[in-house]
XYZ file of C-alpha atoms in Angstrom:
261
model
C 0.057 -0.037 0.032
C 2.825 2.435 0.954
C 4.678 1.476 -2.198
C 1.564 2.212 -4.369
C 1.126 5.570 -2.687
C 4.762 6.402 -3.217
C 4.532 5.522 -6.844
C 1.406 7.608 -7.206
C 3.098 10.626 -5.577
C 6.181 10.168 -7.773
C 3.943 10.103 -10.852
C 2.214 13.228 -9.804
C 5.472 14.902 -9.106
C 6.787 14.086 -12.560
C 3.459 15.262 -14.134
C 3.679 18.624 -12.370
C 7.392 19.048 -13.191
C 6.594 18.397 -16.925
C 3.831 20.926 -16.904
C 5.937 23.566 -15.247
C 8.796 22.975 -17.628
C 6.379 23.220 -20.517
C 4.804 26.544 -19.544
C 7.776 28.316 -17.854
C 9.573 29.289 -21.075
C 6.332 30.815 -22.297
C 6.010 32.636 -18.927
C 9.573 34.067 -19.319
C 8.846 35.394 -22.822
C 5.448 36.712 -21.748
C 6.849 38.457 -18.740
C 9.658 40.124 -20.637
C 7.448 41.421 -23.448
C 4.827 42.522 -20.987
C 7.294 44.895 -19.471
C 8.033 46.357 -22.958
C 4.278 46.536 -23.643
C 3.672 48.434 -20.424
C 6.105 51.237 -21.313
C 4.991 51.313 -24.953
C 1.245 51.764 -24.233
C 1.077 53.615 -20.935
C 0.477 57.354 -20.819
C 3.513 59.546 -20.547
C 2.630 60.394 -16.944
C 2.369 56.709 -15.991
C 5.597 55.893 -17.861
C 7.470 58.706 -15.970
C 6.111 57.376 -12.635
C 7.283 53.810 -13.426
C 10.758 54.867 -14.426
C 11.052 57.088 -11.415
C 10.519 54.072 -9.173
C 12.272 51.358 -11.118
C 15.038 53.595 -12.648
C 15.414 51.885 -16.032
C 13.485 50.005 -18.694
C 15.798 47.004 -18.298
C 15.018 46.743 -14.552
C 11.248 46.796 -15.359
C 11.681 44.044 -17.991
C 13.610 41.898 -15.400
C 10.978 42.484 -12.760
C 8.039 41.543 -14.993
C 9.906 38.498 -16.155
C 10.687 37.372 -12.611
C 7.120 37.990 -11.515
C 5.776 35.969 -14.422
C 8.108 33.075 -13.588
C 7.199 32.980 -9.890
C 3.532 33.369 -10.375
C 3.538 30.622 -13.042
C 5.448 28.197 -10.900
C 3.331 28.700 -7.763
C 0.011 28.672 -9.698
C 0.930 25.634 -11.767
C 1.812 23.463 -8.676
C -1.063 24.714 -6.544
C -3.484 24.540 -9.440
C -2.630 20.942 -10.137
C -3.468 19.747 -6.630
C -6.668 21.829 -6.464
C -7.869 20.618 -9.877
C -7.170 17.103 -8.796
C -9.191 17.513 -5.560
C -12.261 18.837 -7.299
C -12.283 16.613 -10.361
C -11.102 19.208 -12.878
C -7.737 17.528 -13.641
C -7.633 16.190 -17.165
C -4.692 14.802 -19.303
C -2.731 17.676 -20.703
C -3.165 16.779 -24.346
C -5.242 17.879 -27.350
C -7.814 15.590 -28.934
C -8.919 15.847 -32.525
C -12.618 15.564 -31.807
C -12.492 18.310 -29.177
C -10.433 20.569 -31.437
C -13.092 20.194 -34.148
C -15.686 21.573 -31.697
C -13.575 24.274 -30.140
C -11.500 25.880 -32.911
C -14.449 27.238 -34.872
C -15.751 28.807 -31.666
C -12.385 30.352 -30.904
C -12.158 31.779 -34.416
C -15.554 33.384 -33.889
C -14.611 34.840 -30.541
C -11.454 36.264 -32.128
C -13.607 37.987 -34.680
C -15.963 39.243 -32.069
C -13.136 40.614 -29.949
C -12.313 43.149 -32.763
C -15.594 44.888 -31.841
C -13.493 46.695 -29.294
C -12.000 48.659 -32.123
C -14.803 48.664 -34.708
C -17.810 49.140 -32.437
C -16.530 50.505 -29.086
C -13.780 52.558 -30.512
C -16.132 55.266 -32.101
C -17.735 55.884 -28.686
C -14.596 56.033 -26.583
C -11.842 58.212 -28.177
C -9.134 56.699 -25.948
C -9.894 53.194 -27.266
C -9.615 54.298 -30.854
C -6.382 56.180 -30.058
C -5.011 53.145 -28.256
C -5.470 50.909 -31.337
C -4.296 53.583 -33.798
C -0.844 53.568 -32.083
C -0.563 50.207 -33.896
C 0.122 46.625 -32.694
C 3.729 46.379 -31.828
C 5.731 43.172 -31.713
C 5.789 43.331 -27.908
C 2.012 43.843 -27.686
C 1.463 40.939 -30.045
C 3.816 38.572 -28.228
C 2.699 39.548 -24.731
C -0.937 38.996 -25.662
C -0.262 35.445 -26.908
C 2.155 34.336 -24.253
C 1.253 36.157 -20.994
C -2.382 36.592 -21.943
C -2.992 33.255 -23.540
C -0.984 31.080 -21.134
C 0.100 32.787 -17.903
C -3.247 34.444 -17.224
C -5.035 31.087 -17.743
C -2.806 29.357 -15.296
C -3.315 32.101 -12.757
C -7.135 32.742 -13.195
C -8.555 29.426 -14.251
C -6.001 26.662 -13.256
C -5.307 28.282 -9.833
C -8.026 30.856 -8.909
C -11.104 29.206 -10.358
C -10.026 25.853 -8.828
C -9.307 27.535 -5.517
C -12.672 29.168 -5.399
C -14.444 25.917 -6.349
C -12.467 24.006 -3.685
C -13.466 26.564 -1.027
C -17.139 26.109 -2.003
C -16.716 22.339 -1.859
C -15.317 22.574 1.671
C -18.240 24.750 2.764
C -21.193 23.142 0.958
C -20.094 19.683 -0.371
C -17.350 18.309 1.868
C -18.718 14.836 1.832
C -19.579 14.688 -1.903
C -17.420 12.716 -4.285
C -15.493 14.854 -6.599
C -17.154 13.220 -9.600
C -20.586 14.162 -8.295
C -20.047 17.833 -7.220
C -22.956 20.075 -8.023
C -22.687 22.289 -11.198
C -23.508 25.476 -9.290
C -20.160 25.301 -7.470
C -18.143 25.444 -10.758
C -20.525 28.045 -12.248
C -20.098 30.276 -9.167
C -16.331 29.844 -9.160
C -16.166 30.619 -12.878
C -18.216 33.782 -12.577
C -16.261 35.022 -9.600
C -12.906 34.338 -11.243
C -14.072 36.103 -14.410
C -15.166 39.174 -12.428
C -11.890 39.238 -10.561
C -10.038 38.804 -13.881
C -11.919 41.799 -15.328
C -11.284 43.839 -12.136
C -7.636 43.015 -12.417
C -7.426 44.873 -15.741
C -8.567 48.169 -14.227
C -5.057 49.350 -13.224
C -3.788 48.649 -16.735
C -6.904 50.391 -18.235
C -6.166 53.424 -16.114
C -2.514 53.388 -17.154
C -3.249 53.026 -20.802
C -6.237 55.429 -21.080
C -5.437 57.885 -18.300
C -9.010 57.767 -16.835
C -11.870 55.386 -15.920
C -15.271 56.544 -17.140
C -18.489 54.546 -16.687
C -18.327 53.465 -20.336
C -14.674 52.427 -20.059
C -15.550 50.542 -16.882
C -18.405 48.677 -18.622
C -16.044 47.896 -21.585
C -13.432 46.480 -19.241
C -15.886 44.031 -17.515
C -17.734 43.020 -20.684
C -14.694 42.325 -22.825
C -12.474 40.722 -20.162
C -15.138 39.127 -17.896
C -17.335 37.911 -20.773
C -14.654 36.055 -22.551
C -13.179 34.771 -19.320
C -16.507 32.935 -18.673
C -15.909 31.038 -21.897
C -12.307 30.239 -20.937
C -13.553 28.911 -17.605
C -16.184 26.778 -19.288
C -13.480 25.314 -21.611
C -11.313 24.577 -18.624
C -14.058 22.764 -16.738
C -15.391 20.818 -19.714
C -12.211 20.015 -21.686
C -9.133 20.823 -19.662
C -6.867 23.860 -18.952
C -5.022 23.431 -22.249
C -8.280 24.316 -24.115
C -8.723 27.461 -21.975
C -5.211 28.430 -22.984
C -5.936 27.629 -26.647
C -9.069 29.715 -26.561
C -7.374 32.732 -24.887
C -4.356 32.398 -27.198
C -6.572 31.961 -30.295
C -8.757 34.980 -29.421
C -5.675 37.270 -29.317
C -4.155 35.731 -32.399
C -7.238 36.042 -34.585
C -8.204 39.520 -33.425
C -4.634 40.949 -33.658
C -4.183 39.552 -37.170
C -7.446 41.132 -38.251
C -6.492 44.506 -36.712
C -3.057 44.405 -38.234
C -4.689 44.034 -41.618
C -6.976 47.007 -41.162
C -5.202 49.571 -38.935
């Protein structure tokens, strides 16, 4: 019995290590280019404040890279154990039949995301001006790597799983993880999506220089709305499909915008 338990723990340890080694290079790239993106797209006042505290762009890039690495490692390990406890742990692999169902949806979401420029932009001058600066290489890479991978590890793999686990402890402690009620995962998904949207408010202030009611609604609808879909993909298919959806949304939308701006 002890030998079987040890073998199981060893297998879990190897699985976690492989997962971390898989996503860590992406986190490093994402953290570095996020630092560049912050300086490129912040207002001049915010940029001056950042550089007054951190002293140099290079120091900022090192800081954002280090933060991305640390967050990814911690959230990857904790998220694995949490997902396992609540029945959300699935093999980290892509299946052809699931891809056939999810890829068309992801392409559609990527197209819909461009409404931020085409539909919302005319009503919010700061949004139009933000996109008219162009999509830099740093913006493009940071969106795909930090946005598509790191944010999903933090917000779905870790936070959504943590919220669901807390609800299980309170309301369904004695329930088997394969029989947990749907409302627990729905509540965890909605809460994680709202927190994800709220987490974009500091960046929104930095990039636009203000928060108006319309900008606030835009932040929660765009970020929170799509986050609900990412959470649904995570629960139904696995974290890799949430990553794929987030990655694909940015890829499709940025390619469209590059073609028209």
